[in-house]
PDB file of C-alpha atoms in Angstrom:
ATOM      1  CA  MET A  26      33.463 173.828 130.994  1.00  0.00           C
ATOM      2  CA  ASN A  27      35.356 174.921 127.917  1.00  0.00           C
ATOM      3  CA  ALA A  28      34.336 174.568 124.278  1.00  0.00           C
ATOM      4  CA  ASP A  29      36.281 171.343 123.710  1.00  0.00           C
ATOM      5  CA  VAL A  30      34.612 169.508 126.570  1.00  0.00           C
ATOM      6  CA  SER A  31      31.136 170.751 125.686  1.00  0.00           C
ATOM      7  CA  SER A  32      31.535 169.896 122.000  1.00  0.00           C
ATOM      8  CA  GLU A  33      32.796 166.441 122.879  1.00  0.00           C
ATOM      9  CA  LEU A  34      29.871 165.945 125.264  1.00  0.00           C
ATOM     10  CA  ILE A  35      27.293 167.077 122.679  1.00  0.00           C
ATOM     11  CA  ALA A  36      28.887 164.904 119.991  1.00  0.00           C
ATOM     12  CA  ALA A  37      29.047 161.916 122.337  1.00  0.00           C
ATOM     13  CA  ILE A  38      25.367 162.248 123.276  1.00  0.00           C
ATOM     14  CA  LEU A  39      24.295 162.547 119.639  1.00  0.00           C
ATOM     15  CA  ILE A  40      26.459 159.633 118.542  1.00  0.00           C
ATOM     16  CA  LEU A  41      25.208 157.510 121.449  1.00  0.00           C
ATOM     17  CA  THR A  42      21.613 158.352 120.484  1.00  0.00           C
ATOM     18  CA  GLY A  43      22.369 157.347 116.883  1.00  0.00           C
ATOM     19  CA  THR A  44      23.869 154.099 118.095  1.00  0.00           C
ATOM     20  CA  ILE A  45      20.764 153.326 120.156  1.00  0.00           C
ATOM     21  CA  PHE A  46      18.471 153.989 117.187  1.00  0.00           C
ATOM     22  CA  SER A  47      20.628 151.789 114.944  1.00  0.00           C
ATOM     23  CA  PHE A  48      20.589 149.023 117.544  1.00  0.00           C
ATOM     24  CA  LEU A  49      16.797 149.234 117.814  1.00  0.00           C
ATOM     25  CA  SER A  50      16.602 149.063 114.037  1.00  0.00           C
ATOM     26  CA  ALA A  51      18.658 145.874 114.028  1.00  0.00           C
ATOM     27  CA  ILE A  52      16.414 144.337 116.669  1.00  0.00           C
ATOM     28  CA  GLY A  53      13.340 145.334 114.654  1.00  0.00           C
ATOM     29  CA  ILE A  54      14.707 143.708 111.511  1.00  0.00           C
ATOM     30  CA  ILE A  55      15.312 140.472 113.395  1.00  0.00           C
ATOM     31  CA  ARG A  56      12.103 140.354 115.448  1.00  0.00           C
ATOM     32  CA  LEU A  57       9.372 141.714 113.179  1.00  0.00           C
ATOM     33  CA  PRO A  58       7.309 139.148 111.257  1.00  0.00           C
ATOM     34  CA  ASP A  59       7.117 140.227 107.597  1.00  0.00           C
ATOM     35  CA  VAL A  60       8.832 142.271 104.918  1.00  0.00           C
ATOM     36  CA  TYR A  61       6.538 145.253 105.396  1.00  0.00           C
ATOM     37  CA  THR A  62       7.181 145.773 109.095  1.00  0.00           C
ATOM     38  CA  ARG A  63      10.860 144.936 108.702  1.00  0.00           C
ATOM     39  CA  SER A  64      11.307 147.591 106.054  1.00  0.00           C
ATOM     40  CA  HIS A  65       9.575 150.054 108.350  1.00  0.00           C
ATOM     41  CA  ALA A  66      12.092 149.291 111.099  1.00  0.00           C
ATOM     42  CA  ALA A  67      14.979 149.419 108.653  1.00  0.00           C
ATOM     43  CA  SER A  68      14.012 152.730 107.109  1.00  0.00           C
ATOM     44  CA  LYS A  69      12.711 154.809 110.017  1.00  0.00           C
ATOM     45  CA  SER A  70      14.994 154.006 112.914  1.00  0.00           C
ATOM     46  CA  SER A  71      18.160 153.456 110.908  1.00  0.00           C
ATOM     47  CA  THR A  72      17.598 156.801 109.192  1.00  0.00           C
ATOM     48  CA  LEU A  73      17.373 158.456 112.593  1.00  0.00           C
ATOM     49  CA  GLY A  74      20.451 156.545 113.733  1.00  0.00           C
ATOM     50  CA  VAL A  75      22.480 157.775 110.782  1.00  0.00           C
ATOM     51  CA  LEU A  76      21.123 161.305 111.283  1.00  0.00           C
ATOM     52  CA  PHE A  77      22.186 161.515 114.919  1.00  0.00           C
ATOM     53  CA  THR A  78      25.574 159.934 114.261  1.00  0.00           C
ATOM     54  CA  LEU A  79      26.422 162.233 111.357  1.00  0.00           C
ATOM     55  CA  LEU A  80      25.014 165.252 113.174  1.00  0.00           C
ATOM     56  CA  GLY A  81      27.189 164.474 116.189  1.00  0.00           C
ATOM     57  CA  ALA A  82      30.270 164.235 113.988  1.00  0.00           C
ATOM     58  CA  PHE A  83      29.288 167.431 112.148  1.00  0.00           C
ATOM     59  CA  LEU A  84      28.808 169.429 115.352  1.00  0.00           C
ATOM     60  CA  PHE A  85      32.005 168.092 116.878  1.00  0.00           C
ATOM     61  CA  PHE A  86      34.123 169.196 113.931  1.00  0.00           C
ATOM     62  CA  LEU A  87      32.256 172.489 113.671  1.00  0.00           C
ATOM     63  CA  ILE A  88      32.674 173.435 117.342  1.00  0.00           C
ATOM     64  CA  ALA A  89      36.071 171.913 118.119  1.00  0.00           C
ATOM     65  CA  ASP A  90      37.973 172.570 114.891  1.00  0.00           C
ATOM     66  CA  ASP A  91      35.857 175.236 113.145  1.00  0.00           C
ATOM     67  CA  PHE A  92      35.609 172.841 110.199  1.00  0.00           C
ATOM     68  CA  PHE A  93      32.381 172.936 108.188  1.00  0.00           C
ATOM     69  CA  SER A  94      31.971 169.573 106.453  1.00  0.00           C
ATOM     70  CA  ILE A  95      29.698 169.698 103.456  1.00  0.00           C
ATOM     71  CA  ARG A  96      30.211 165.935 103.039  1.00  0.00           C
ATOM     72  CA  LEU A  97      28.512 165.220 106.352  1.00  0.00           C
ATOM     73  CA  LEU A  98      25.586 167.481 105.457  1.00  0.00           C
ATOM     74  CA  LEU A  99      25.271 165.820 102.051  1.00  0.00           C
ATOM     75  CA  GLY A 100      25.363 162.421 103.754  1.00  0.00           C
ATOM     76  CA  ILE A 101      22.487 163.435 106.026  1.00  0.00           C
ATOM     77  CA  PHE A 102      20.543 164.840 103.076  1.00  0.00           C
ATOM     78  CA  PHE A 103      20.960 161.800 100.829  1.00  0.00           C
ATOM     79  CA  VAL A 104      20.137 159.315 103.588  1.00  0.00           C
ATOM     80  CA  PHE A 105      16.916 161.228 104.265  1.00  0.00           C
ATOM     81  CA  LEU A 106      16.202 161.322 100.555  1.00  0.00           C
ATOM     82  CA  THR A 107      16.895 157.700  99.674  1.00  0.00           C
ATOM     83  CA  ALA A 108      16.047 155.541 102.714  1.00  0.00           C
ATOM     84  CA  PRO A 109      12.284 156.230 102.961  1.00  0.00           C
ATOM     85  CA  ILE A 110      11.830 156.115  99.197  1.00  0.00           C
ATOM     86  CA  SER A 111      13.699 152.830  98.822  1.00  0.00           C
ATOM     87  CA  ALA A 112      11.721 151.252 101.678  1.00  0.00           C
ATOM     88  CA  HIS A 113       8.480 152.362 100.049  1.00  0.00           C
ATOM     89  CA  VAL A 114       9.508 150.949  96.673  1.00  0.00           C
ATOM     90  CA  ILE A 115      10.588 147.641  98.207  1.00  0.00           C
ATOM     91  CA  CYS A 116       7.274 147.290 100.076  1.00  0.00           C
ATOM     92  CA  ARG A 117       5.300 148.214  96.984  1.00  0.00           C
ATOM     93  CA  ALA A 118       7.190 145.638  94.892  1.00  0.00           C
ATOM     94  CA  ALA A 119       6.681 142.986  97.573  1.00  0.00           C
ATOM     95  CA  TYR A 120       2.962 143.722  97.688  1.00  0.00           C
ATOM     96  CA  ARG A 121       2.592 143.579  93.920  1.00  0.00           C
ATOM     97  CA  SER A 122       4.526 140.286  93.937  1.00  0.00           C
ATOM     98  CA  ASN A 123       1.876 138.882  96.313  1.00  0.00           C
ATOM     99  CA  VAL A 124       4.105 138.564  99.372  1.00  0.00           C
ATOM    100  CA  GLU A 125       1.703 137.746 102.179  1.00  0.00           C
ATOM    101  CA  LEU A 126       1.128 139.984 105.170  1.00  0.00           C
ATOM    102  CA  SER A 127       1.800 138.442 108.559  1.00  0.00           C
ATOM    103  CA  LYS A 128      -1.044 136.831 110.462  1.00  0.00           C
ATOM    104  CA  GLU A 129      -0.898 139.645 113.007  1.00  0.00           C
ATOM    105  CA  SER A 130      -1.764 142.265 110.359  1.00  0.00           C
ATOM    106  CA  VAL A 131      -5.335 143.411 110.744  1.00  0.00           C
ATOM    107  CA  GLN A 132      -5.788 145.892 107.914  1.00  0.00           C
ATOM    108  CA  ASP A 133      -4.888 145.932 104.215  1.00  0.00           C
ATOM    109  CA  ASP A 134      -5.774 149.330 102.786  1.00  0.00           C
ATOM    110  CA  LEU A 135      -3.880 148.880  99.530  1.00  0.00           C
ATOM    111  CA  LYS A 136      -5.956 145.881  98.459  1.00  0.00           C
ATOM    112  CA  ASP A 137      -9.104 147.975  97.966  1.00  0.00           C
ATOM    113  CA  VAL A 138      -7.221 150.683  96.078  1.00  0.00           C
ATOM    114  CA  LEU A 139      -5.583 148.248  93.674  1.00  0.00           C
ATOM    115  CA  ARG A 140      -8.851 146.365  93.176  1.00  0.00           C
ATOM    116  CA  LYS A 141     -10.538 149.618  92.096  1.00  0.00           C
ATOM    117  CA  GLU A 142      -7.723 150.241  89.620  1.00  0.00           C
ATOM    118  CA  GLY A 143      -8.022 146.702  88.268  1.00  0.00           C
ATOM    119  CA  ASN A 144      -4.460 145.717  89.156  1.00  0.00           C
ATOM    120  CA  VAL A 145      -5.312 142.816  91.489  1.00  0.00           C
TER     121      VAL A 145
END
């Protein structure tokens, strides 16, 4: 097995893994009941999907063509920086706007904290 075949195989596995995570994220956004759980699905699994896809492309170009792409590394970095923070901010804004939790939710830890601060 030469370097081209192995790099293509590694890249294909990573990109396929990223595709599976992105697909699971899409299913989670459709199936989950409220904004809080949907943002969890959108931020966690789609971030992993983008990571694996970009990492597969990065490794393919690095091994096959000896091309180091700083753009792919910056893409991975900024997705990891922005996706969890934006999901947290969206959930926090939804909670402060009194968007109801789903009926299946059994615990609301933020209610006690905000009540102590006098914000609710």
